[in-house]
Amino acid sequence: MIKLGIFYRVDYVEAAKFVLENIVKNFEVKHFTDSSLDFDEEKFSVDVNIVVGGDGTVLRTLKKVNTPVIGVKAGRLGFFSGYLLNEIDKLIQDLKDWNFIEDKRWTLRIETKKGTYFAINDAVIQKDVSQKILDLDVKITDGTFYYHADGLVISTPTGSSAYALALGGPIMLPNVEAFEITPMAPQFLANRSLVIPSNERIAVRSSEVANLIVDGDLVEQTNEFRIKKCNRTVIILRPKSYDFSTSIKEKIGYGRKILKNGL
Amino acid sequence: MIKLGIFYRVDYVEAAKFVLENIVKNFEVKHFTDSSLDFDEEKFSVDVNIVVGGDGTVLRTLKKVNTPVIGVKAGRLGFFSGYLLNEIDKLIQDLKDWNFIEDKRWTLRIETKKGTYFAINDAVIQKDVSQKILDLDVKITDGTFYYHADGLVISTPTGSSAYALALGGPIMLPNVEAFEITPMAPQFLANRSLVIPSNERIAVRSSEVANLIVDGDLVEQTNEFRIKKCNRTVIILRPKSYDFSTSIKEKIGYGRKILKNGL
């Protein structure tokens, strides 16, 4: 019998209870956990985790567990979700048949003098409001690029539709084997993203100690860090009908069909 | 003994003669050819071709030959060049020692109902000035993206620093295994480039017959074509000191060091 865990965003607790009530009739539910709390996966043996919440909740859950995750969401689908709340019957059937697409995403490993971190979306170095513009060196095998900017975002393809997109970067399909480096508010017009192969090692050095933000969480302040592809992958289970282009179209409207006579 | 050919842009003929005079003392020169003319490589057996001219001249030469190419240029270095005209002695020494970086670039194959083409930089579908905005469908394995735009540029990493860059696309390192799709003057704000793996097959369909432009040359008018990675690679020989980041910095100023007190 399939063993499940349920994570939920605390303000989605009613939706999460609805999922629990339906799931528990069919499967063994091992835990029902507020996604903002610490979680020790080793205490529970589950095959899959259901996450009730938005993309942020799924992201945080993916970082806590090594087992696959299924996103369930009210309203519109997000990048990380697979099922809407009103598709609970379909989810139960798909669980019974184990009828999913395994959407594997590769991740980043970030090393500083103090520690190592892993990122699904991105690592960001960013100055405080009170700080001067940073001088940033980005060293790769091929040479060094220099930026005079508020910061830099180094993202996976998964992260290309997150903060990097908001800064003007391209949309990368999830299975592209490349990092994207996007400057934040660069001086002197050099605002394009740089796309570099995922087998590169990136060393970033800043003229001043600044904030290091990993997947949206401030982790430390530093003036240097290194990034490479991480050997850890995360797995999102999707319905067979899933494709990335639909999620791009639904979530941000990119590449959607425009009607001939109006919107 | 190394056998060479020399191609030149017709308005660089004096520079080309200077190269010829120096090269011919040391190597067997098999041909001295205006790069705008047709060329049958099978008539000549050469190890390498020297191209005297800018990036456009090197691009056209790379499409005519299967042997490696070395770009020689007056003034500033281009993306495809390796030696400045005043570095002729270094070039001769590097030829004697065969002391080069082999810079291999992958290419595109474009298929229409009428023919097949191969591109080093890009394939472009673009409306005429007199035509209405095109409705374009871009189909990949993952789904279909729709654009309402003047056209689309589908480029290799090599082409990412050419026309796609002028349209706002990212800079891709040459060894990234991905295509870039960039819309031209898209309606409804969807102007981001899409980066997709190089093992994809792309099918483009237009609401109207429009211009198909391959590496800058208008090749035919069509309303549909297909693109995939081509099994042909082109080889540019570079001095050992070459790296891509320097050419990006020299040619377009991207990622150049900014001095603290002024430019």
Short mmCIF file of C-alpha atoms in Angstrom, two decimals:
data_model
loop_
_atom_site.label_atom_id
_atom_site.label_comp_id
_atom_site.label_asym_id
_atom_site.label_seq_id
_atom_site.Cartn_x
_atom_site.Cartn_y
_atom_site.Cartn_z
CA MET A 1 0.00 0.00 0.00
CA ILE A 2 1.27 3.44 -0.87
CA LYS A 3 2.46 5.46 2.13
CA LEU A 4 1.96 9.20 1.97
CA GLY A 5 2.80 12.33 3.84
CA ILE A 6 0.95 15.63 3.57
CA PHE A 7 2.59 19.04 3.87
CA TYR A 8 0.50 22.18 3.91
CA ARG A 9 0.90 25.91 4.04
CA VAL A 10 -0.64 27.00 7.29
CA ASP A 11 -3.27 29.27 5.72
CA TYR A 12 -4.30 26.37 3.44
CA VAL A 13 -5.06 24.11 6.41
CA GLU A 14 -8.74 23.70 5.52
CA ALA A 15 -7.85 22.65 1.95
CA ALA A 16 -5.21 20.32 3.40
CA LYS A 17 -7.81 18.71 5.72
CA PHE A 18 -10.04 18.16 2.70
CA VAL A 19 -7.17 16.40 0.91
CA LEU A 20 -6.39 14.38 4.05
CA GLU A 21 -10.01 13.21 4.46
CA ASN A 22 -10.10 11.95 0.91
CA ILE A 23 -6.61 10.48 0.82
CA VAL A 24 -6.88 8.66 4.15
CA LYS A 25 -9.77 6.52 2.84
CA ASN A 26 -7.44 5.02 0.24
CA PHE A 27 -3.87 5.23 1.48
CA GLU A 28 -1.78 5.13 4.61
CA VAL A 29 -1.06 8.72 5.69
CA LYS A 30 2.14 8.87 7.75
CA HIS A 31 2.20 12.55 8.62
CA PHE A 32 0.29 15.83 8.25
CA THR A 33 2.79 18.65 8.61
CA ASP A 34 2.88 22.44 8.58
CA SER A 35 5.40 23.10 5.79
CA SER A 36 7.04 25.95 7.70
CA LEU A 37 8.24 23.63 10.48
CA ASP A 38 11.43 21.61 10.60
CA PHE A 39 10.96 18.08 9.35
CA ASP A 40 13.00 14.94 9.88
CA GLU A 41 12.23 12.69 6.92
CA GLU A 42 13.98 9.71 8.48
CA LYS A 43 11.28 9.36 11.11
CA PHE A 44 8.71 8.59 8.42
CA SER A 45 8.83 6.09 5.62
CA VAL A 46 6.75 7.48 2.78
CA ASP A 47 6.63 6.86 -0.97
CA VAL A 48 5.41 10.30 -1.87
CA ASN A 49 4.51 13.64 -0.30
CA ILE A 50 1.46 15.66 -1.20
CA VAL A 51 1.93 19.39 -0.80
CA VAL A 52 -1.12 21.61 -0.39
CA GLY A 53 -0.07 25.16 -1.22
CA GLY A 54 1.54 27.28 -3.92
CA ASP A 55 4.93 27.12 -5.63
CA GLY A 56 6.71 28.46 -2.56
CA THR A 57 5.31 25.66 -0.38
CA VAL A 58 6.31 22.99 -2.90
CA LEU A 59 9.80 24.54 -3.18
CA ARG A 60 10.30 24.45 0.59
CA THR A 61 9.03 20.86 0.78
CA LEU A 62 11.31 19.70 -2.06
CA LYS A 63 14.24 20.96 -0.01
CA LYS A 64 13.18 18.96 3.06
CA VAL A 65 12.56 15.55 1.53
CA ASN A 66 14.28 13.09 -0.78
CA THR A 67 11.03 11.45 -1.87
CA PRO A 68 8.86 12.65 -4.78
CA VAL A 69 6.40 15.45 -4.28
CA ILE A 70 2.95 16.14 -5.72
CA GLY A 71 1.66 19.70 -5.65
CA VAL A 72 -2.05 20.30 -5.03
CA LYS A 73 -3.37 23.81 -5.29
CA ALA A 74 -6.59 25.77 -5.20
CA GLY A 75 -7.20 28.25 -8.00
CA ARG A 76 -4.76 28.25 -10.91
CA LEU A 77 -1.91 25.81 -11.46
CA GLY A 78 1.59 26.96 -10.54
CA PHE A 79 4.95 25.88 -11.96
CA PHE A 80 5.36 23.19 -9.31
CA SER A 81 1.79 22.04 -8.95
CA GLY A 82 0.21 19.11 -10.68
CA TYR A 83 -3.40 18.93 -9.51
CA LEU A 84 -6.06 21.43 -8.61
CA LEU A 85 -7.96 20.93 -5.38
CA ASN A 86 -11.08 19.93 -7.32
CA GLU A 87 -9.11 17.19 -9.11
CA ILE A 88 -8.68 15.14 -5.91
CA ASP A 89 -10.50 12.12 -7.41
CA LYS A 90 -8.13 12.12 -10.38
CA LEU A 91 -5.15 12.36 -8.03
CA ILE A 92 -6.41 9.36 -6.01
CA GLN A 93 -6.89 7.34 -9.19
CA ASP A 94 -3.43 8.32 -10.47
CA LEU A 95 -1.92 7.30 -7.12
CA LYS A 96 -3.68 3.91 -7.31
CA ASP A 97 -2.38 3.36 -10.84
CA TRP A 98 0.93 5.16 -10.10
CA ASN A 99 0.25 6.98 -13.34
CA PHE A 100 2.56 10.01 -13.32
CA ILE A 101 5.21 11.85 -15.25
CA GLU A 102 8.40 11.97 -13.17
CA ASP A 103 9.55 15.55 -13.60
CA LYS A 104 13.19 15.53 -12.42
CA ARG A 105 14.91 18.83 -11.85
CA TRP A 106 18.62 19.34 -11.34
CA THR A 107 19.89 21.65 -8.61
CA LEU A 108 22.76 23.93 -7.62
CA ARG A 109 25.38 23.49 -4.93
CA ILE A 110 26.64 26.71 -3.37
CA GLU A 111 29.81 26.80 -1.28
CA THR A 112 31.02 29.62 0.92
CA LYS A 113 33.75 29.69 3.57
CA LYS A 114 31.08 29.02 6.19
CA GLY A 115 28.91 26.38 4.62
CA THR A 116 27.27 24.67 1.67
CA TYR A 117 23.71 25.13 0.44
CA PHE A 118 21.60 23.56 -2.25
CA ALA A 119 19.21 25.47 -4.48
CA ILE A 120 16.38 24.40 -6.75
CA ASN A 121 15.77 27.85 -8.26
CA ASP A 122 18.65 30.18 -7.65
CA ALA A 123 21.42 31.74 -5.61
CA VAL A 124 21.40 35.52 -5.38
CA ILE A 125 24.00 37.98 -4.15
CA GLN A 126 22.36 41.32 -3.44
CA LYS A 127 23.38 44.52 -1.73
CA ASP A 128 21.40 46.09 1.08
CA VAL A 129 19.51 49.28 0.29
CA SER A 130 22.11 51.23 2.29
CA GLN A 131 25.10 49.72 0.44
CA LYS A 132 26.85 51.10 -2.64
CA ILE A 133 26.64 49.34 -5.99
CA LEU A 134 28.71 46.13 -5.94
CA ASP A 135 31.64 45.30 -8.19
CA LEU A 136 31.17 41.64 -9.01
CA ASP A 137 33.56 39.22 -10.73
CA VAL A 138 32.12 36.03 -12.19
CA LYS A 139 34.86 33.57 -13.02
CA ILE A 140 34.29 30.54 -15.23
CA THR A 141 36.76 28.29 -17.12
CA ASP A 142 36.59 30.57 -20.10
CA GLY A 143 37.48 33.80 -18.32
CA THR A 144 36.03 36.39 -15.99
CA PHE A 145 33.01 38.64 -16.47
CA TYR A 146 32.66 41.85 -14.47
CA TYR A 147 29.47 43.53 -13.30
CA HIS A 148 28.79 46.80 -11.54
CA ALA A 149 25.31 46.11 -10.23
CA ASP A 150 22.99 45.72 -7.25
CA GLY A 151 23.53 41.99 -7.44
CA LEU A 152 23.44 38.82 -9.54
CA VAL A 153 21.08 35.87 -9.88
CA ILE A 154 22.53 32.49 -10.79
CA SER A 155 19.71 30.12 -11.62
CA THR A 156 18.87 26.66 -12.87
CA PRO A 157 16.42 26.24 -15.78
CA THR A 158 13.79 25.70 -13.05
CA GLY A 159 14.73 29.09 -11.59
CA SER A 160 14.60 30.76 -15.02
CA SER A 161 10.85 31.20 -14.60
CA ALA A 162 11.28 32.65 -11.09
CA TYR A 163 13.36 35.69 -10.04
CA ALA A 164 15.59 35.65 -13.15
CA LEU A 165 12.49 36.08 -15.30
CA ALA A 166 11.46 39.15 -13.32
CA LEU A 167 14.91 40.62 -14.05
CA GLY A 168 14.57 40.15 -17.81
CA GLY A 169 16.10 36.72 -18.33
CA PRO A 170 15.04 34.12 -20.92
CA ILE A 171 12.75 31.17 -20.22
CA MET A 172 14.71 27.92 -20.21
CA LEU A 173 13.05 24.56 -20.63
CA PRO A 174 13.62 22.44 -17.47
CA ASN A 175 15.88 19.89 -19.19
CA VAL A 176 18.38 22.40 -20.60
CA GLU A 177 21.84 21.65 -19.18
CA ALA A 178 22.82 25.24 -18.50
CA PHE A 179 22.96 27.86 -15.77
CA GLU A 180 21.70 31.36 -16.29
CA ILE A 181 23.49 34.38 -14.80
CA THR A 182 21.40 37.56 -14.70
CA PRO A 183 22.54 40.89 -13.27
CA MET A 184 20.26 43.02 -11.07
CA ALA A 185 20.14 46.70 -12.02
CA PRO A 186 23.52 46.63 -13.78
CA GLN A 187 25.17 49.92 -14.65
CA PHE A 188 26.36 50.63 -18.20
CA LEU A 189 23.61 48.75 -20.04
CA ALA A 190 25.06 45.26 -19.76
CA ASN A 191 21.81 43.67 -18.62
CA ARG A 192 21.68 40.48 -20.69
CA SER A 193 21.61 37.04 -19.16
CA LEU A 194 24.56 34.77 -19.74
CA VAL A 195 23.76 31.11 -20.42
CA ILE A 196 26.61 28.74 -19.56
CA PRO A 197 26.89 24.93 -19.59
CA SER A 198 25.89 23.13 -16.39
CA ASN A 199 29.28 21.41 -16.17
CA GLU A 200 30.96 24.77 -15.47
CA ARG A 201 32.08 25.88 -12.03
CA ILE A 202 31.28 29.47 -11.23
CA ALA A 203 33.20 31.58 -8.72
CA VAL A 204 31.62 34.87 -7.68
CA ARG A 205 33.56 37.54 -5.82
CA SER A 206 32.08 40.81 -4.62
CA SER A 207 33.85 44.07 -3.75
CA GLU A 208 31.88 44.12 -0.50
CA VAL A 209 30.26 41.63 1.82
CA ALA A 210 26.62 41.35 0.75
CA ASN A 211 23.55 39.18 1.22
CA LEU A 212 23.57 35.63 -0.10
CA ILE A 213 20.02 34.46 -0.76
CA VAL A 214 19.30 30.83 -1.66
CA ASP A 215 15.86 30.01 -3.04
CA GLY A 216 14.53 33.20 -1.47
CA ASP A 217 16.04 32.63 1.99
CA LEU A 218 18.84 34.87 3.30
CA VAL A 219 21.45 32.33 4.40
CA GLU A 220 24.50 34.47 5.19
CA GLN A 221 26.52 37.50 4.25
CA THR A 222 29.66 36.93 2.20
CA ASN A 223 31.92 38.42 -0.43
CA GLU A 224 32.60 35.18 -2.27
CA PHE A 225 30.97 31.89 -3.15
CA ARG A 226 31.24 29.07 -5.65
CA ILE A 227 28.50 27.34 -7.61
CA LYS A 228 28.31 24.08 -9.49
CA LYS A 229 25.67 21.60 -10.48
CA CYS A 230 24.59 19.53 -7.46
CA ASN A 231 24.38 15.74 -7.67
CA ARG A 232 20.98 15.90 -5.95
CA THR A 233 17.84 15.98 -8.11
CA VAL A 234 14.31 16.65 -6.94
CA ILE A 235 11.27 14.87 -8.33
CA ILE A 236 7.83 16.31 -8.89
CA LEU A 237 5.11 13.86 -9.92
CA ARG A 238 2.78 15.29 -12.55
CA PRO A 239 -0.36 14.04 -14.23
CA LYS A 240 0.28 12.44 -17.63
CA SER A 241 -1.36 15.46 -19.24
CA TYR A 242 1.34 17.80 -17.90
CA ASP A 243 3.69 19.70 -20.16
CA PHE A 244 5.93 22.64 -19.35
CA SER A 245 4.63 24.83 -22.16
CA THR A 246 1.12 24.75 -20.67
CA SER A 247 2.39 25.81 -17.26
CA ILE A 248 4.32 28.71 -18.85
CA LYS A 249 1.20 29.75 -20.73
CA GLU A 250 -1.12 29.44 -17.71
CA LYS A 251 1.16 30.99 -15.15
CA ILE A 252 2.75 33.92 -17.01
CA GLY A 253 0.89 34.01 -20.32
CA TYR A 254 4.03 33.46 -22.40
CA GLY A 255 3.45 32.04 -25.90
CA ARG A 256 -0.31 31.84 -25.39
CA LYS A 257 -2.60 31.90 -28.40
CA ILE A 258 -3.87 35.38 -29.18
CA LEU A 259 -7.27 35.49 -30.83
CA LYS A 260 -7.43 37.29 -34.15
CA ASN A 261 -10.07 39.76 -33.00
CA GLY A 262 -9.19 40.82 -29.51
CA LEU A 263 -7.87 39.04 -26.42
CA MET B 1 54.02 20.75 -45.77
CA ILE B 2 50.83 22.53 -44.76
CA LYS B 3 48.57 23.41 -47.70
CA LEU B 4 46.52 26.56 -47.37
CA GLY B 5 43.83 28.47 -49.15
CA ILE B 6 43.11 32.16 -48.73
CA PHE B 7 39.66 33.72 -48.93
CA TYR B 8 39.21 37.47 -48.84
CA ARG B 9 36.49 40.05 -48.84
CA VAL B 10 36.91 42.00 -52.02
CA ASP B 11 37.48 45.36 -50.34
CA TYR B 12 40.17 43.74 -48.16
CA VAL B 13 42.19 42.60 -51.20
CA GLU B 14 45.26 44.64 -50.28
CA ALA B 15 45.31 43.15 -46.77
CA ALA B 16 44.79 39.71 -48.33
CA LYS B 17 47.78 40.24 -50.66
CA PHE B 18 49.88 41.17 -47.65
CA VAL B 19 48.84 37.92 -45.96
CA LEU B 20 49.51 35.95 -49.18
CA GLU B 21 53.00 37.41 -49.58
CA ASN B 22 53.93 36.40 -46.06
CA ILE B 23 52.24 33.02 -46.08
CA VAL B 24 53.57 31.92 -49.47
CA LYS B 25 57.18 32.11 -48.24
CA ASN B 26 56.43 29.39 -45.70
CA PHE B 27 53.54 27.28 -46.96
CA GLU B 28 51.96 25.97 -50.13
CA VAL B 29 49.08 28.28 -51.07
CA LYS B 30 46.52 26.41 -53.18
CA HIS B 31 44.07 29.20 -53.90
CA PHE B 32 43.43 32.92 -53.41
CA THR B 33 39.70 33.46 -53.69
CA ASP B 34 37.17 36.29 -53.53
CA SER B 35 34.86 35.05 -50.74
CA SER B 36 31.75 36.24 -52.55
CA LEU B 37 32.29 33.80 -55.44
CA ASP B 38 31.17 30.19 -55.70
CA PHE B 39 33.83 27.76 -54.56
CA ASP B 40 34.30 24.06 -55.22
CA GLU B 41 36.38 22.77 -52.34
CA GLU B 42 36.95 19.40 -54.03
CA LYS B 43 39.22 20.99 -56.64
CA PHE B 44 41.69 21.96 -53.95
CA SER B 45 43.26 19.89 -51.25
CA VAL B 46 43.98 22.17 -48.32
CA ASP B 47 44.53 21.65 -44.60
CA VAL B 48 43.25 25.03 -43.54
CA ASN B 49 41.74 28.22 -44.98
CA ILE B 50 42.78 31.71 -43.97
CA VAL B 51 39.99 34.24 -44.24
CA VAL B 52 40.88 37.92 -44.53
CA GLY B 53 37.81 39.93 -43.60
CA GLY B 54 35.26 40.40 -40.85
CA ASP B 55 32.80 38.02 -39.19
CA GLY B 56 30.52 37.98 -42.24
CA THR B 57 33.36 36.84 -44.49
CA VAL B 58 34.36 34.07 -42.07
CA LEU B 59 30.71 32.99 -41.77
CA ARG B 60 30.33 32.71 -45.56
CA THR B 61 33.61 30.81 -45.85
CA LEU B 62 32.68 28.36 -43.09
CA LYS B 63 29.60 27.49 -45.13
CA LYS B 64 31.66 26.75 -48.27
CA VAL B 65 34.35 24.50 -46.83
CA ASN B 66 34.66 21.45 -44.62
CA THR B 67 38.21 22.26 -43.57
CA PRO B 68 39.12 24.48 -40.59
CA VAL B 69 39.19 28.23 -40.97
CA ILE B 70 41.40 30.92 -39.44
CA GLY B 71 40.08 34.49 -39.39
CA VAL B 72 42.52 37.37 -39.94
CA LYS B 73 41.25 40.88 -39.55
CA ALA B 74 42.44 44.47 -39.54
CA GLY B 75 41.35 46.67 -36.61
CA ARG B 76 39.52 44.96 -33.74
CA LEU B 77 38.93 41.24 -33.31
CA GLY B 78 35.51 39.88 -34.25
CA PHE B 79 33.66 36.84 -32.90
CA PHE B 80 35.04 34.61 -35.65
CA SER B 81 38.52 36.06 -36.02
CA GLY B 82 41.64 34.81 -34.35
CA TYR B 83 44.50 37.03 -35.49
CA LEU B 84 44.88 40.69 -36.26
CA LEU B 85 46.62 41.63 -39.50
CA ASN B 86 49.67 42.83 -37.56
CA GLU B 87 49.96 39.40 -35.89
CA ILE B 88 50.92 37.67 -39.15
CA ASP B 89 54.27 36.50 -37.76
CA LYS B 90 52.51 34.86 -34.81
CA LEU B 91 50.06 33.21 -37.20
CA ILE B 92 52.92 31.79 -39.31
CA GLN B 93 54.64 30.45 -36.20
CA ASP B 94 51.39 28.92 -34.91
CA LEU B 95 50.84 27.27 -38.32
CA LYS B 96 54.37 25.82 -38.25
CA ASP B 97 53.80 24.44 -34.74
CA TRP B 98 50.10 23.71 -35.44
CA ASN B 99 49.50 25.43 -32.15
CA PHE B 100 45.78 26.23 -32.08
CA ILE B 101 42.59 25.87 -30.11
CA GLU B 102 40.03 23.95 -32.22
CA ASP B 103 36.86 25.93 -31.68
CA LYS B 104 34.09 23.59 -32.91
CA ARG B 105 30.64 25.02 -33.38
CA TRP B 106 27.47 23.03 -33.90
CA THR B 107 24.98 24.05 -36.57
CA LEU B 108 21.29 23.97 -37.51
CA ARG B 109 19.54 22.03 -40.23
CA ILE B 110 16.49 23.71 -41.70
CA GLU B 111 13.98 21.80 -43.82
CA THR B 112 11.21 23.23 -45.95
CA LYS B 113 9.04 21.62 -48.62
CA LYS B 114 11.48 22.92 -51.23
CA GLY B 115 14.86 22.25 -49.72
CA THR B 116 17.25 21.93 -46.81
CA TYR B 117 19.69 24.53 -45.52
CA PHE B 118 22.33 24.61 -42.87
CA ALA B 119 22.95 27.54 -40.55
CA ILE B 120 25.83 28.48 -38.27
CA ASN B 121 24.10 31.44 -36.64
CA ASP B 122 20.38 31.38 -37.22
CA ALA B 123 17.23 30.85 -39.23
CA VAL B 124 14.80 33.75 -39.33
CA ILE B 125 11.20 33.97 -40.50
CA GLN B 126 10.31 37.60 -41.08
CA LYS B 127 7.42 39.43 -42.70
CA ASP B 128 7.89 42.00 -45.43
CA VAL B 129 7.27 45.64 -44.51
CA SER B 130 4.01 45.50 -46.47
CA GLN B 131 2.74 42.36 -44.71
CA LYS B 132 0.54 42.15 -41.64
CA ILE B 133 1.88 40.85 -38.33
CA LEU B 134 2.37 37.08 -38.50
CA ASP B 135 0.71 34.46 -36.31
CA LEU B 136 3.44 31.96 -35.61
CA ASP B 137 3.21 28.50 -34.02
CA VAL B 138 6.39 26.96 -32.63
CA LYS B 139 5.90 23.27 -31.93
CA ILE B 140 8.32 21.26 -29.82
CA THR B 141 7.94 17.90 -28.04
CA ASP B 142 6.61 19.63 -24.98
CA GLY B 143 3.83 21.60 -26.65
CA THR B 144 3.23 24.58 -28.88
CA PHE B 145 4.08 28.23 -28.27
CA TYR B 146 2.23 30.97 -30.16
CA TYR B 147 3.57 34.36 -31.24
CA HIS B 148 1.94 37.34 -32.89
CA ALA B 149 5.04 39.11 -34.18
CA ASP B 150 7.02 40.41 -37.15
CA GLY B 151 9.02 37.22 -37.08
CA LEU B 152 11.16 34.80 -35.09
CA VAL B 153 14.87 34.07 -34.83
CA ILE B 154 15.97 30.53 -34.03
CA SER B 155 19.65 30.52 -33.25
CA THR B 156 22.55 28.38 -32.12
CA PRO B 157 24.73 29.55 -29.19
CA THR B 158 27.05 30.93 -31.89
CA GLY B 159 24.14 32.95 -33.27
CA SER B 160 23.17 34.19 -29.79
CA SER B 161 25.74 36.99 -30.15
CA ALA B 162 24.44 37.92 -33.60
CA TYR B 163 20.88 38.90 -34.58
CA ALA B 164 19.24 37.34 -31.50
CA LEU B 165 21.35 39.61 -29.30
CA ALA B 166 20.13 42.67 -31.16
CA LEU B 167 16.56 41.54 -30.42
CA GLY B 168 17.17 41.28 -26.68
CA GLY B 169 18.22 37.65 -26.29
CA PRO B 170 20.74 36.29 -23.78
CA ILE B 171 24.39 35.53 -24.55
CA MET B 172 24.99 31.79 -24.69
CA LEU B 173 28.43 30.28 -24.36
CA PRO B 174 29.33 28.42 -27.59
CA ASN B 175 29.29 24.97 -26.00
CA VAL B 176 25.78 25.20 -24.53
CA GLU B 177 23.62 22.45 -26.01
CA ALA B 178 20.53 24.56 -26.59
CA PHE B 179 18.69 26.55 -29.25
CA GLU B 180 17.39 30.02 -28.57
CA ILE B 181 14.07 31.21 -29.97
CA THR B 182 13.60 34.98 -29.93
CA PRO B 183 10.56 36.83 -31.28
CA MET B 184 10.88 39.99 -33.38
CA ALA B 185 8.62 42.85 -32.32
CA PRO B 186 6.09 40.55 -30.58
CA GLN B 187 2.72 41.95 -29.63
CA PHE B 188 1.39 41.59 -26.08
CA LEU B 189 4.75 41.90 -24.26
CA ALA B 190 5.88 38.30 -24.68
CA ASN B 191 9.39 39.24 -25.83
CA ARG B 192 11.56 36.82 -23.87
CA SER B 193 13.81 34.31 -25.53
CA LEU B 194 13.05 30.65 -25.05
CA VAL B 195 16.04 28.35 -24.48
CA ILE B 196 15.40 24.74 -25.47
CA PRO B 197 17.64 21.66 -25.57
CA SER B 198 19.55 21.04 -28.81
CA ASN B 199 18.07 17.54 -29.14
CA GLU B 200 14.61 19.04 -29.73
CA ARG B 201 12.99 19.25 -33.14
CA ILE B 202 11.27 22.55 -33.80
CA ALA B 203 8.41 22.99 -36.28
CA VAL B 204 7.46 26.55 -37.18
CA ARG B 205 4.24 27.40 -38.98
CA SER B 206 3.23 30.89 -40.05
CA SER B 207 -0.24 32.25 -40.82
CA GLU B 208 1.20 33.66 -44.04
CA VAL B 209 4.01 32.89 -46.43
CA ALA B 210 6.97 35.01 -45.31
CA ASN B 211 10.72 35.37 -45.81
CA LEU B 212 13.01 32.59 -44.61
CA ILE B 213 16.47 33.99 -43.95
CA VAL B 214 19.37 31.66 -43.17
CA ASP B 215 22.55 33.22 -41.75
CA GLY B 216 21.49 36.54 -43.21
CA ASP B 217 20.66 35.27 -46.72
CA LEU B 218 17.07 35.21 -47.98
CA VAL B 219 16.70 31.62 -49.18
CA GLU B 220 12.99 31.29 -49.95
CA GLN B 221 9.49 32.26 -48.93
CA THR B 222 7.49 29.74 -46.97
CA ASN B 223 4.85 29.31 -44.29
CA GLU B 224 6.45 26.32 -42.59
CA PHE B 225 9.83 24.86 -41.81
CA ARG B 226 11.48 22.46 -39.39
CA ILE B 227 14.70 22.84 -37.47
CA LYS B 228 16.99 20.42 -35.69
CA LYS B 229 20.63 20.20 -34.77
CA CYS B 230 22.73 19.41 -37.84
CA ASN B 231 25.35 16.66 -37.76
CA ARG B 232 27.82 19.05 -39.42
CA THR B 233 30.19 21.07 -37.23
CA VAL B 234 32.42 23.91 -38.35
CA ILE B 235 35.91 24.48 -36.98
CA ILE B 236 37.62 27.79 -36.34
CA LEU B 237 41.29 27.64 -35.36
CA ARG B 238 42.17 30.15 -32.67
CA PRO B 239 45.42 31.16 -31.00
CA LYS B 240 46.00 29.41 -27.65
CA SER B 241 45.32 32.74 -25.91
CA TYR B 242 41.72 32.80 -27.19
CA ASP B 243 38.72 32.68 -24.92
CA PHE B 244 35.09 33.50 -25.63
CA SER B 245 34.71 35.91 -22.72
CA THR B 246 37.42 38.17 -24.17
CA SER B 247 35.73 38.25 -27.56
CA ILE B 248 32.41 39.16 -25.90
CA LYS B 249 34.12 41.92 -23.94
CA GLU B 250 36.06 43.27 -26.94
CA LYS B 251 33.28 43.07 -29.46
CA ILE B 252 30.21 44.22 -27.53
CA GLY B 253 31.63 45.38 -24.21
CA TYR B 254 29.60 42.89 -22.17
CA GLY B 255 31.01 42.06 -18.73
CA ARG B 256 33.99 44.37 -19.18
CA LYS B 257 35.72 45.78 -16.13
CA ILE B 258 34.41 49.22 -15.22
CA LEU B 259 36.93 51.49 -13.51
CA LYS B 260 35.92 52.90 -10.14
CA ASN B 261 36.39 56.52 -11.19
CA GLY B 262 35.00 56.89 -14.67
CA LEU B 263 35.04 54.72 -17.80
#
